[in-house]
mmCIF file of C-alpha atoms and ligand atoms in Angstrom:
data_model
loop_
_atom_site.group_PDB
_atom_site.id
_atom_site.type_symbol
_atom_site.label_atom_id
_atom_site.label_comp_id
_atom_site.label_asym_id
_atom_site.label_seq_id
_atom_site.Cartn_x
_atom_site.Cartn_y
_atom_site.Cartn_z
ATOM 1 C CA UNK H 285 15.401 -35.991 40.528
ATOM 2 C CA UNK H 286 13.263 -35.744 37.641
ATOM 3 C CA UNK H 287 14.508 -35.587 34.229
ATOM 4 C CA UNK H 288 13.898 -32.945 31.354
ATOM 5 C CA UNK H 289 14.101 -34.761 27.765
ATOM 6 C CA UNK H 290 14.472 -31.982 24.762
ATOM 7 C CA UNK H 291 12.702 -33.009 22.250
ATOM 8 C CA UNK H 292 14.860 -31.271 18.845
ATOM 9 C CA UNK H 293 12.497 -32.444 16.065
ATOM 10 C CA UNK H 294 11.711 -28.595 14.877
ATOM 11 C CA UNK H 295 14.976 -27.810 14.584
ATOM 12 C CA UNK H 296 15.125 -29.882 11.938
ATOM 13 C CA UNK H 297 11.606 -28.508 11.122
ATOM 14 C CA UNK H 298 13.126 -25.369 10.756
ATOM 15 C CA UNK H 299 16.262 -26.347 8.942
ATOM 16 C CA UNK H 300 14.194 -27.844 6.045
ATOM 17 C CA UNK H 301 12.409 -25.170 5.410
ATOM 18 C CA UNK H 302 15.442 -23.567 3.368
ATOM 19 C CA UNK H 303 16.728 -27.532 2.629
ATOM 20 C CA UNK H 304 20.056 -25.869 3.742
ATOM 21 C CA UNK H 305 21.751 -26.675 7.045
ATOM 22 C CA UNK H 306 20.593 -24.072 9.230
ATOM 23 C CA UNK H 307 19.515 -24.910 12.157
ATOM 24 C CA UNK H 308 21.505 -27.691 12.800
ATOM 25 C CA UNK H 309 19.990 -30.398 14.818
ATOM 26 C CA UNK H 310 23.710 -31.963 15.609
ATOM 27 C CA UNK H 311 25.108 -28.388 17.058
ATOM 28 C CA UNK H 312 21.275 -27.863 18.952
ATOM 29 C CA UNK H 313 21.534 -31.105 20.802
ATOM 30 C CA UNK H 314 24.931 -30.477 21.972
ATOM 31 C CA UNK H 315 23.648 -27.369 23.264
ATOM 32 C CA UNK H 316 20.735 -28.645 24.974
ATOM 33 C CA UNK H 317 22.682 -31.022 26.558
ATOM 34 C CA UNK H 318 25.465 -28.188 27.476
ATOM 35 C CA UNK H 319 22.455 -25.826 28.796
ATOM 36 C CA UNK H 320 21.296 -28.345 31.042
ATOM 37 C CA UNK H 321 18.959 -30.977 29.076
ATOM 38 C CA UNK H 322 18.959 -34.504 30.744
ATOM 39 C CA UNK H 323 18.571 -36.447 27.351
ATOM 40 C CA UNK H 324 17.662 -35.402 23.849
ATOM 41 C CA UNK H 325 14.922 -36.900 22.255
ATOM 42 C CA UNK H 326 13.975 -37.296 18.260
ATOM 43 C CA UNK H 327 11.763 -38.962 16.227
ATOM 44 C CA UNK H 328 12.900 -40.922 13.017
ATOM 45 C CA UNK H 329 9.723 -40.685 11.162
ATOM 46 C CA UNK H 330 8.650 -43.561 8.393
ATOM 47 C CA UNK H 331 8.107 -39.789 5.763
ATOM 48 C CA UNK H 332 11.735 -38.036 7.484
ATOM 49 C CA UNK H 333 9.841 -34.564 7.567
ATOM 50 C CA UNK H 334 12.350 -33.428 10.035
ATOM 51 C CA UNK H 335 14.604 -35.648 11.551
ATOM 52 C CA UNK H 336 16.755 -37.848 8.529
ATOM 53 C CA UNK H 337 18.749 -41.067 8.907
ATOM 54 C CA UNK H 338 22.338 -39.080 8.800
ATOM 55 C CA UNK H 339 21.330 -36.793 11.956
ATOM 56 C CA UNK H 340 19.926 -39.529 14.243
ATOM 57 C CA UNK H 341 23.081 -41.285 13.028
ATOM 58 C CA UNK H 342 25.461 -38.092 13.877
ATOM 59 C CA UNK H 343 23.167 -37.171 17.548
ATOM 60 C CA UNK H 344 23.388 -40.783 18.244
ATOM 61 C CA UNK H 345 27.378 -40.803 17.734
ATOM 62 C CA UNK H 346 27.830 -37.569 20.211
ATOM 63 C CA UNK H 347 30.049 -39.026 23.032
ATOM 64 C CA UNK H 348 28.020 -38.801 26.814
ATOM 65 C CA UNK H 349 24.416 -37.653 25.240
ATOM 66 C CA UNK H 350 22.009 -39.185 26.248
ATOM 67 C CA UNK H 351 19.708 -39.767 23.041
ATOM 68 C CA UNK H 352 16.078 -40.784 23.212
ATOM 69 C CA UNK H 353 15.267 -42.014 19.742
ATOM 70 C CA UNK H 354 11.225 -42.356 18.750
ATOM 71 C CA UNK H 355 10.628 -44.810 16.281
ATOM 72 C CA UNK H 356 6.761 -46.591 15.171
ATOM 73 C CA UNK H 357 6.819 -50.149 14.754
ATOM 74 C CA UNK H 358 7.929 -50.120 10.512
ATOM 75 C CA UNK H 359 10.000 -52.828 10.502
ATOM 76 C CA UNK H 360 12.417 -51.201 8.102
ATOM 77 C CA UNK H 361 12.956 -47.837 10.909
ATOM 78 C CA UNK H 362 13.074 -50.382 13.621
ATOM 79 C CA UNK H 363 16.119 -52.343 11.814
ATOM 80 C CA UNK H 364 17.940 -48.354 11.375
ATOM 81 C CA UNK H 365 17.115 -47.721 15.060
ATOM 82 C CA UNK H 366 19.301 -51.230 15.673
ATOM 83 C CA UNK H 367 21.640 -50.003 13.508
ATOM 84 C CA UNK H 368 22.039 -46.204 14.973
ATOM 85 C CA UNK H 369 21.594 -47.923 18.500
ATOM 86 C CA UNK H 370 19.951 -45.287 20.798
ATOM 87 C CA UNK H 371 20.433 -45.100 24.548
ATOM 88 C CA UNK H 372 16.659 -45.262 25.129
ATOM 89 C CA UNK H 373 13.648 -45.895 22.246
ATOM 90 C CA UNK H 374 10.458 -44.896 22.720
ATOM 91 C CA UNK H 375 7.720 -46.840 20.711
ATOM 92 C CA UNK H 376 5.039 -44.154 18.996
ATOM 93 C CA UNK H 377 1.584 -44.700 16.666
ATOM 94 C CA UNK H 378 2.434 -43.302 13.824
ATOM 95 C CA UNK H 379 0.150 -41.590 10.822
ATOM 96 C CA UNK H 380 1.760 -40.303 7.936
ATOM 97 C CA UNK H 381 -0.907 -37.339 8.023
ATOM 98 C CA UNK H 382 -0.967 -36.254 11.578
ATOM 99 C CA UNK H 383 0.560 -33.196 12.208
ATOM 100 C CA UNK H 384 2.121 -34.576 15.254
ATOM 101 C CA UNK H 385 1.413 -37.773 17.535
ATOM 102 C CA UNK H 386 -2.031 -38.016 18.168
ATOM 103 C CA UNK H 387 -2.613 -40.410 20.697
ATOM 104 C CA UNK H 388 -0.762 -43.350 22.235
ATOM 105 C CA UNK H 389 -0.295 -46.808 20.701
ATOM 106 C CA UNK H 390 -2.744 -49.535 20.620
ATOM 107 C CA UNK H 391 -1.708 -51.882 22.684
ATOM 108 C CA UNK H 392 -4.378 -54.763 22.014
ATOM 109 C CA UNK H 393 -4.286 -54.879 18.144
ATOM 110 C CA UNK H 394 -0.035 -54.568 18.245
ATOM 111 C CA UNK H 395 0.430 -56.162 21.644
ATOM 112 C CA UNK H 396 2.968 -59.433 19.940
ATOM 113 C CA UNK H 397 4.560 -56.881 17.384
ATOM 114 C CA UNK H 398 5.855 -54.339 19.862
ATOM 115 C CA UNK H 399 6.193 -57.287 22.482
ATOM 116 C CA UNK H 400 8.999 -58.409 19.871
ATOM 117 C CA UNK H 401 10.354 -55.042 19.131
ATOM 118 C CA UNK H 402 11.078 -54.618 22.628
ATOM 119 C CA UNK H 403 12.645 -58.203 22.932
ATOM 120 C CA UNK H 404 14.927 -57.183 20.012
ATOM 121 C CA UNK H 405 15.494 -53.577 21.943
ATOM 122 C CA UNK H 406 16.377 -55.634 25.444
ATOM 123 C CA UNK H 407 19.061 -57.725 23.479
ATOM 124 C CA UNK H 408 20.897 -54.254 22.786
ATOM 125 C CA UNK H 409 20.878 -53.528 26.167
ATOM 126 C CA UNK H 410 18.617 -50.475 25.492
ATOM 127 C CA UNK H 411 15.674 -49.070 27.213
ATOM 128 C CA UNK H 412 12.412 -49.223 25.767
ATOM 129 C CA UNK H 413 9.395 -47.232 26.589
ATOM 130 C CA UNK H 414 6.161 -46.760 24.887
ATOM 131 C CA UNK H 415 4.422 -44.146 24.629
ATOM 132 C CA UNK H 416 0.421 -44.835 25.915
ATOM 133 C CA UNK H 417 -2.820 -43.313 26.783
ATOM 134 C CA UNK H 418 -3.331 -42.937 30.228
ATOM 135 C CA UNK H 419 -5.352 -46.047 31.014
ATOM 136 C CA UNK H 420 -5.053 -48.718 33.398
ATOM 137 C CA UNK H 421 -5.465 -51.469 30.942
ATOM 138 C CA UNK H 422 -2.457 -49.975 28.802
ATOM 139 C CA UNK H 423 -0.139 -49.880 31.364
ATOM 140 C CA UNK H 424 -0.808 -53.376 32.288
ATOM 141 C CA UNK H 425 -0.368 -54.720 28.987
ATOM 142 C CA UNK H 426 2.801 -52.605 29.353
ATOM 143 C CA UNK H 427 3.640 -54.593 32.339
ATOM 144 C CA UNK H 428 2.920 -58.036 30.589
ATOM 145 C CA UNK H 429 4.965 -57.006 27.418
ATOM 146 C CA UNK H 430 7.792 -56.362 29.546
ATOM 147 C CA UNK H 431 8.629 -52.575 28.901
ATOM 148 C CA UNK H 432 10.934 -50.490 30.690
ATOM 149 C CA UNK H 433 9.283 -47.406 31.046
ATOM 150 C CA UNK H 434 5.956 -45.937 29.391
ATOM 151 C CA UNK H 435 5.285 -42.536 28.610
ATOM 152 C CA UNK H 436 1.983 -41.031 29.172
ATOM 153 C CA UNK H 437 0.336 -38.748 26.494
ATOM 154 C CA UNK H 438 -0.501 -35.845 28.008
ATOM 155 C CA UNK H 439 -2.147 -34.079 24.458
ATOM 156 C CA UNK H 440 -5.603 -34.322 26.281
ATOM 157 C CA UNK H 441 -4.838 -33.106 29.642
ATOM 158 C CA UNK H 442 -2.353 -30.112 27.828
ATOM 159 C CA UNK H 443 -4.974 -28.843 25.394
ATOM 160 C CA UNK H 444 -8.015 -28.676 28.842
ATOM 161 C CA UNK H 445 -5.137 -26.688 30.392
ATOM 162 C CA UNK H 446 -4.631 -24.450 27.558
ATOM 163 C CA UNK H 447 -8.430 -24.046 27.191
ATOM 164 C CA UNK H 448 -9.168 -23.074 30.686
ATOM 165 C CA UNK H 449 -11.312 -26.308 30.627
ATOM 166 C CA UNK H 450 -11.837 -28.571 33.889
ATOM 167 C CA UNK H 451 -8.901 -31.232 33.680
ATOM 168 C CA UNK H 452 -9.473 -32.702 37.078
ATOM 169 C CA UNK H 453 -10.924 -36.090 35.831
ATOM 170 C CA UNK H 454 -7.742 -36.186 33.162
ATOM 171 C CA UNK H 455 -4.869 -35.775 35.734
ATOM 172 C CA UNK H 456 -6.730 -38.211 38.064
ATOM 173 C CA UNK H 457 -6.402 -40.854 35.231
ATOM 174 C CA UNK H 458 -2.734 -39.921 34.512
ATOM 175 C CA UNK H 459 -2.385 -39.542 38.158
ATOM 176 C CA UNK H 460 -3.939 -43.426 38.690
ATOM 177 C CA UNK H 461 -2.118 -44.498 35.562
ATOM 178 C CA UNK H 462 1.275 -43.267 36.911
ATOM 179 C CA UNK H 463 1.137 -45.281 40.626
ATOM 180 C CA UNK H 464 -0.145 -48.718 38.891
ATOM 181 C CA UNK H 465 2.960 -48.328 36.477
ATOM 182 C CA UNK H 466 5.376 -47.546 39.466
ATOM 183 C CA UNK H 467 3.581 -50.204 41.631
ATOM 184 C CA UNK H 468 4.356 -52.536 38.257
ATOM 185 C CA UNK H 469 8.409 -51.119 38.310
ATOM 186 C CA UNK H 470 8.096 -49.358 35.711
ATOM 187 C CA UNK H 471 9.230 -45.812 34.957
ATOM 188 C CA UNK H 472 6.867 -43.279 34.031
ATOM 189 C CA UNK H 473 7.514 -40.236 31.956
ATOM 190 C CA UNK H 474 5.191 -38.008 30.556
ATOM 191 C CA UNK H 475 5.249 -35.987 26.927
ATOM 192 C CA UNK H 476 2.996 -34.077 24.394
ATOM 193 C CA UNK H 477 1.643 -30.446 24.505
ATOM 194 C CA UNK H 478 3.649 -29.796 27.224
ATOM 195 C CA UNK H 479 4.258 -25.855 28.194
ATOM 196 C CA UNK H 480 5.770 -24.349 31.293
ATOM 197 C CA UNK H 481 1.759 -24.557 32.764
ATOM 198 C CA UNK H 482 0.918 -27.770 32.228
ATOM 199 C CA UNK H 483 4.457 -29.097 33.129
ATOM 200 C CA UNK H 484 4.025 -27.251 36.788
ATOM 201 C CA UNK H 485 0.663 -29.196 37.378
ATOM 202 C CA UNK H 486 2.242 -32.663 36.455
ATOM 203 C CA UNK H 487 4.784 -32.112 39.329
ATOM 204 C CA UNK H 488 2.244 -32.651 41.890
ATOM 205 C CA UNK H 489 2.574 -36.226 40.323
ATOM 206 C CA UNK H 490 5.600 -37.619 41.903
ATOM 207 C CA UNK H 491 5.724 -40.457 40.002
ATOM 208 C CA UNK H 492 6.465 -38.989 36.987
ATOM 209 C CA UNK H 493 10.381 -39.405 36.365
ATOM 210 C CA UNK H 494 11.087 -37.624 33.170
ATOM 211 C CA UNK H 495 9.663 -35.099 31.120
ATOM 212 C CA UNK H 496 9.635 -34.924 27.121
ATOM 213 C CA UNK H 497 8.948 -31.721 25.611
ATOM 214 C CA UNK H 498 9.519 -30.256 21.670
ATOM 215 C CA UNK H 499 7.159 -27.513 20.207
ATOM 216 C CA UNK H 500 7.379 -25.480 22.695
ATOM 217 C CA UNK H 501 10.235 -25.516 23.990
ATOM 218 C CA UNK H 502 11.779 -25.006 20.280
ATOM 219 C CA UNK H 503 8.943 -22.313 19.815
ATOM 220 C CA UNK H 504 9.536 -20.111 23.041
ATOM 221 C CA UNK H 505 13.300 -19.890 22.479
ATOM 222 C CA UNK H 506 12.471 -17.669 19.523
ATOM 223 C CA UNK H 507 11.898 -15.198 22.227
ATOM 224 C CA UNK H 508 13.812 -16.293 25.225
ATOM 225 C CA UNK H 509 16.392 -18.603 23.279
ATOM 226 C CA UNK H 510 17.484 -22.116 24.209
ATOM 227 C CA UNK H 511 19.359 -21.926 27.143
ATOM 228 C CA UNK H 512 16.872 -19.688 28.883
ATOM 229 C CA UNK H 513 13.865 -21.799 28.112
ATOM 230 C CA UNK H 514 15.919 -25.049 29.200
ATOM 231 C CA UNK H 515 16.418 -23.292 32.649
ATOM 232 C CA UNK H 516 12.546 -22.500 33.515
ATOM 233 C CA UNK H 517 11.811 -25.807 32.572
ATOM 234 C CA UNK H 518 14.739 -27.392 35.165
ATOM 235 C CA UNK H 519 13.351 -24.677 37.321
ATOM 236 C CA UNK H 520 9.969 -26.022 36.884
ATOM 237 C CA UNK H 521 10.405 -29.962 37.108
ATOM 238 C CA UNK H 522 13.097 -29.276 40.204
HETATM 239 N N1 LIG V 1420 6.802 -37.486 23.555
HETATM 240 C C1 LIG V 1420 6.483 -38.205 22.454
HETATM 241 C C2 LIG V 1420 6.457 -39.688 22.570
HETATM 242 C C3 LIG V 1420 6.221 -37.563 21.224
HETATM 243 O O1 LIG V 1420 5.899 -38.292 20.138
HETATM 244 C C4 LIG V 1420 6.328 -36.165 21.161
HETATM 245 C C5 LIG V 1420 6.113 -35.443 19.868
HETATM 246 O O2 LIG V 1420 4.929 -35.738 19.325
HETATM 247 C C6 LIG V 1420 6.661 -35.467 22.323
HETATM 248 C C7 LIG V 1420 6.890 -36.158 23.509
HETATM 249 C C8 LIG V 1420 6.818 -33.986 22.334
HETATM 250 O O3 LIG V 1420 5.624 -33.340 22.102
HETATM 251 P P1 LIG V 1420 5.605 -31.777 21.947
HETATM 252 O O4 LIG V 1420 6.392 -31.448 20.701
HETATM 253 O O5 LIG V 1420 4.170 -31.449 21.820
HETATM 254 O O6 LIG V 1420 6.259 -31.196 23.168
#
């Protein structure tokens, strides 16, 4: 069975637009999870633009959620992400101007740093994945740093889709990229850009365990509201 993540950053987005507290995060990822999301994810960032400390503290706390916390390797969010202790964490680049996640982590220039992190993770007992471009080289490092799972960025192959560009040579790396890691033993999931289209073509990769979608998912409840969207998407990954 594959998995459908929620990713509930824009709530918060949304919330701090009016720096009141509606929407709340808290109430949305109980809902998710009510409405038929596997796990929630969110993504502590180094500048807190949407996600803060007390809400990944209070998601965190919510008894039988399965929370999916994003974190980049700043030592000083990696010692709060100990603290809040997250089922899963999910290791991301991070720029404090991107508008979102560009690209996935460099795993040759930060190889020993996030080797540690994960060490630290493992002694808590929770899973770590991190969050990679789809090349063979990455997931072997992957493999050598001992992570549980990676997640494959899928910006690239999302925005061809979109475009009504020729993604065949994209999905056959993610498509290679997903049987070395489950040849390796380790789980793959898959995240970024995702939309009900490009979510349906990644399903003719079996490999891929769990999906992690935000932006859209947040956006097209505005029209179709939470529980609705949820339900294509389990529809979809099914
Ligand atoms: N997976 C990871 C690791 C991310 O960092 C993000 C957000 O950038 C997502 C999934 C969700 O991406 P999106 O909001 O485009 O669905």
């Amino acid at each position: 069975m594959r998995r459908l993540g929620v990713n509930i950053d824009h709530v918060a987005t949304l919330r701090n637009a009016r720096g009141e507290n509606h929407p709340d995060p808290v109430y949305a990822a109980k809902f998710a999870k009510k409405v038929g999301a596997d796990s929630i994810t969110i993504h502590l960032r180094e500048d807190r633009r949407h996600i803060n400390d007390a809400d990944a503290k209070k998601i965190c706390s919510i008894k039988g959620l399965l929370v999916n916390l994003e974190i980049s390797t700043n030592s000083d969010i990696v010692k709060n992400a100990m603290k809040i202790k997250p089922n899963f964490i999910c290791i991301v680049p991070e720029k404090r101007k991107e508008i979102t996640t560009e690209g996935g982590l460099n795993l040759i220039k930060n190889k020993t740093t996030i080797q540690n992190i994960i060490k630290r993770f493992k002694k808590l007992n929770i899973r770590t994945s991190l969050f990679v471009n789809p090349s063979l080289k990455d997931i072997r490092i992957s493999k050598a740093i001992s992570a549980d799972c990676i997640e494959i960025h899928t910006g690239k192959l999302s925005n061809l889709i979109k475009t009504q560009k020729n993604f065949s040579k994209e999905l056959k790396k993610i498509r290679e990229c997903s049987y070395l890691a489950n040849d390796l033993g380790i789980e793959v999931h898959a995240g970024h850009g995702l939309d009900y289209k490009t979510t349906k073509v990644l399903t003719r990769i079996k490999e891929i365990k769990e999906f992690n979608i935000g932006h859209f998912i947040i956006g097209e409840s505005i029209f179709l509201g939470l529980k609705n969207v949820i339900k294509k998407f389990k529809i979809i990954i099914k």
